[in-house]
Amino acid sequence: MANSAHTAHAGHDDHHGAPKSFWQRWVVTTNHKDIGTLYLIFAGIMFFVGGAMAMVIRLELFQPGLQFVDPQFFNSMTTVHALVMIFGGMMPAWVGLANWMIPLQIGAPDMALPRMNNYSFWIMPFAFILLLSTLFTGSGAPAGGWTLYPPLVLQGGDSFPMAIFAIHMMGASSIMGAINVLVTIMNMRAPGMTLLRMPLFCWTWLITAYLLILVMPVLAGAVTMLLTDHFFGTSFFSASGGGDPVMFQHIFWFFGHPEVYVLILPSFGVVSEILPTFSRKRLFGYESMVYASAAIGFLSVIVWAHHMFTTGMPLAGQLFFMLTTMLIAVPTGVKVFNWSATMWKGSLSFEPPMLFAISFLFLFTIGGFSGLMLAIAPADFQYQDTYFVVAHFHYVLVPGALFAIIGAVYYWLPKWSGHMYNMTAAKWHFWLSTIFVNVLFFPQHFLGLAGMPRRIPDYSTQFADWNMVSSIGGFGFGLAQLMFPVIIWNCVKGGAKATDHVWEGTHGLEWEVPSPAPYHTWESAPSEALIAAGSPTGH
Amino acid sequence: MSLQRQDRPERHGRTAWKLGLVALAAFGFGWALVPLYDVMCSITGFADKANLTKASQIALHPDDKRVVTVEFLGDLPTVGSWDFHPVVHSMQVHPGRLYEAQFFAHNLTGHDTYGQAVPDIAPSKAAFYFHKTECFCFTPQHFTNGEERAMPVRFIVDPALPSYVDRITLAYTFYDTQAPSAKR
C-alpha cells in the first residue's frame, strides 16, 4: 500500500500506480477513470467549438440584414453547431460521466470491456477532425441542417461524404460505449448490488444504452442509403427512381427522437442523485422513478413522426403520434413530482450542484410544456420550423441536459480531484448561466409564435427587438461558460482538501472511496451492509 | 474481504457479442423500414406508389350521370432544364369511361437525356380509384437535344369513387435522369 492515507479503505489503492508515461496514461490507457477524463475533456473542447458557432449565429442575427457572414456559411454554422453539440458535446460528456461513475457506483473495479472503451474514445477525435475539416473544403461544411434531409443534403459537395463518414464513426463509438455500459451494469455489479439498489444514474444510463444500441444502427443505415443514392445510383429517397424523400424523415426520426432521450435520460439520473443529497433526504419514489424512466424509454421509440406532421399524414397517424407524444408527459410528470417531493420539507442547502439541479427542474419543465404544445398536431402546423421549436429544444437541452452535466461535474469534481473548488466562482457561474440562458432562449418563443423561421440568416424587421435581446443573452451565456474550465483547472491544481463524503447528505458507494478516488477502486467488492446503506432507498 | 467477483472476461465477451447482435439486428431493421414503408403506403393507400405507377385493366360500367373534374399539374424539381406542362389544365369526366390527356415536354438541357415523370394524386384517397391504362410515366422518356413533344396518359376513374370526391388532381413531377438503367 503505497499511499498510507488510504490504508483504512480496503480494496482501493494506487499500488499498481498510475502509469508514469504520458503515452500509457492518456493514449493507450484502459483505466475507466482516465478514459472518463479523456471523454470529459473532449466534450468540453467540443462544447466550446459548438459554442463558438452559436456565437456566430447570434452575431449574425443581432440585427436584421446580412452583416457578418454569407447565408451559406450561416447555414453551415447551424448545421455543424447541432452535430458538434449533440454528438461531440453531450454524448461524450455522458459517456465520460458513465465511465467515471458507474464502476464506482456499482462497486466494480473497472468497465467490463476496457480495451474497447479505449477504442470507442479514440474514434471520436478522428470523427470530429473529419467533420470539422469540411469547413475548409471548397463546398464548405454541411449546410442542409443536422437532420440531413435529402435531396438538399446530397447537394453538399465534398462535405457530404465526409460528414456521413464522420457520423458513421460517431455511431460506432456510441454503440461500443453503450455495449460497454450495458455489460458493466449487467455483469459487474458487486454481490448484493441488486438492480433495485442501483443509483438512478446507473438506471437511466442502462435505459439510455439500450436506446443507443437500438437506434444508432438505424441512423447508420439511413446515412448509408444517402451515400448509395448519391454515388451508386440507388433510389431510396429519389422520387425519380421510385423512392421517397419522406421515407428518409421517417427513418431519421426513428433514430432522432430516441436520441433526444439519450441526451436527457442521464440528466434525470444526475438530478435524482443531486437533489436528495442537498435536501438531506432519500429520493422520493425511487421505484416509480425507475419505472418512469423505462416508460419514457419505451415511448420514445414510438413517437417519431411528431417531427413530421406537416409532411402529410393520414388522420389516424396524426392522432396516434399526437396522443403517444402527450403520453410521455405522464412519466415525466411522475419524475418532476418526485423531485419536488424529495425537496419537500428537506433541509435544503444551495451548493453549486444543487443550484444547477433546481434550475434544471424549473427550466426543463418549461421545455417540456412547450413540447406538449408542439405535440398538438394542428397547432404544430403553425410552430413547425419556427423559432418556437428552437426555443423548445434549447430549453430541454441547455438548461436541461447541459445544466445536468455541469451540475454533475460540480457534484463529483471533488471526488475526482480531491479538492474543493471555488464555491463563490461556481455560484457566479450558475447565476450568470441561469439568467442569460433565459434571456437567450425565452424571447425565441415569442419570435417563433410570431412566425420567424429557423435556419435563416436574415429576418423581417418586426423580429428585430427580440432577436437583439436573444443575442445579448447568447453572448452573456457564452462568456459565462468561460468560467467553467477555469474553475475546474484551479480545482485540479489545488484547493481545500475534500473529505471522502465531500457533501453532508451523500449516499452511495462512490462516496465510500477516498478523495481523490484512487487509480484502482473496489478491487475487492464492498460489503452488502455498505451497499444497502448507500442505496437510494437506504435498504 | 476478497469476495468471489464475477470478473470473468469471457462472460463479458459473451454478453458483449449478444448486445452486438442486437445492434446488428437494429441495423437490419433500419433497412427493413424501406419495404415496410411501401407496405404501409399500400395498406393506407397513402401515396400508394404501386397503385400510381401500374396500369390496371378493369371492366367498368360507365356512370354518365356523374361528372368529376380532373385537374392536371406539371412540376419540375429544378428550373431551367425543361419546359413541362399539361396541354389542357382540367377535364370533366364521367366515371367508368376512358379518357386521354396530354403533357408537353421540351428538352432544354442541351444534350440527349431521359425524363422520368413521377405521379401524385390528390386527394390521396382517390388514388385507389384512378386507373391509368397507359402513361408516359410508366417508362423513362428519351428526348434528343432540343426535342419537344406531347405525351399521353389514358385513365379511367372508378365509378366506386366516394361520392364526396368531385375533383381529382393528377400532378407529375418530371425528373431528368441521365441513365435510366442505373435507376429502377
GROMACS .gro file of N, CA and C in nm, chain A residues 415 498-504 506-508 511-513 515:
model
   45
  415LYS      N    1  -1.459   1.461  -0.573
  415LYS     CA    2  -1.425   1.318  -0.564
  415LYS      C    3  -1.315   1.283  -0.664
  498ALA      N    4  -1.078   1.781  -0.006
  498ALA     CA    5  -1.213   1.729   0.001
  498ALA      C    6  -1.217   1.609   0.095
  499THR      N    7  -1.323   1.600   0.174
  499THR     CA    8  -1.339   1.481   0.257
  499THR      C    9  -1.386   1.366   0.168
  500ASP      N   10  -1.389   1.244   0.225
  500ASP     CA   11  -1.433   1.130   0.145
  500ASP      C   12  -1.579   1.145   0.104
  501HIS      N   13  -1.661   1.197   0.194
  501HIS     CA   14  -1.803   1.211   0.161
  501HIS      C   15  -1.834   1.341   0.090
  502VAL      N   16  -1.740   1.432   0.087
  502VAL     CA   17  -1.748   1.560   0.017
  502VAL      C   18  -1.863   1.647   0.065
  503TRP      N   19  -1.988   1.598   0.045
  503TRP     CA   20  -2.107   1.675   0.085
  503TRP      C   21  -2.169   1.610   0.206
  504GLU      N   22  -2.256   1.685   0.274
  504GLU     CA   23  -2.308   1.637   0.400
  504GLU      C   24  -2.406   1.522   0.383
  506THR      N   25  -2.466   1.282   0.144
  506THR     CA   26  -2.446   1.188   0.034
  506THR      C   27  -2.483   1.046   0.072
  507HIS      N   28  -2.532   0.972  -0.027
  507HIS     CA   29  -2.550   0.828  -0.016
  507HIS      C   30  -2.492   0.767  -0.141
  508GLY      N   31  -2.433   0.649  -0.129
  508GLY     CA   32  -2.387   0.581  -0.249
  508GLY      C   33  -2.243   0.539  -0.236
  511TRP      N   34  -1.907   0.753  -0.269
  511TRP     CA   35  -1.858   0.835  -0.159
  511TRP      C   36  -1.785   0.752  -0.054
  512GLU      N   37  -1.782   0.622  -0.073
  512GLU     CA   38  -1.713   0.535   0.023
  512GLU      C   39  -1.568   0.512  -0.016
  513VAL      N   40  -1.525   0.563  -0.129
  513VAL     CA   41  -1.384   0.553  -0.167
  513VAL      C   42  -1.318   0.687  -0.131
  515SER      N   43  -1.109   1.045  -0.133
  515SER     CA   44  -1.099   1.156  -0.228
  515SER      C   45  -0.953   1.201  -0.233
   0.00000   0.00000   0.00000
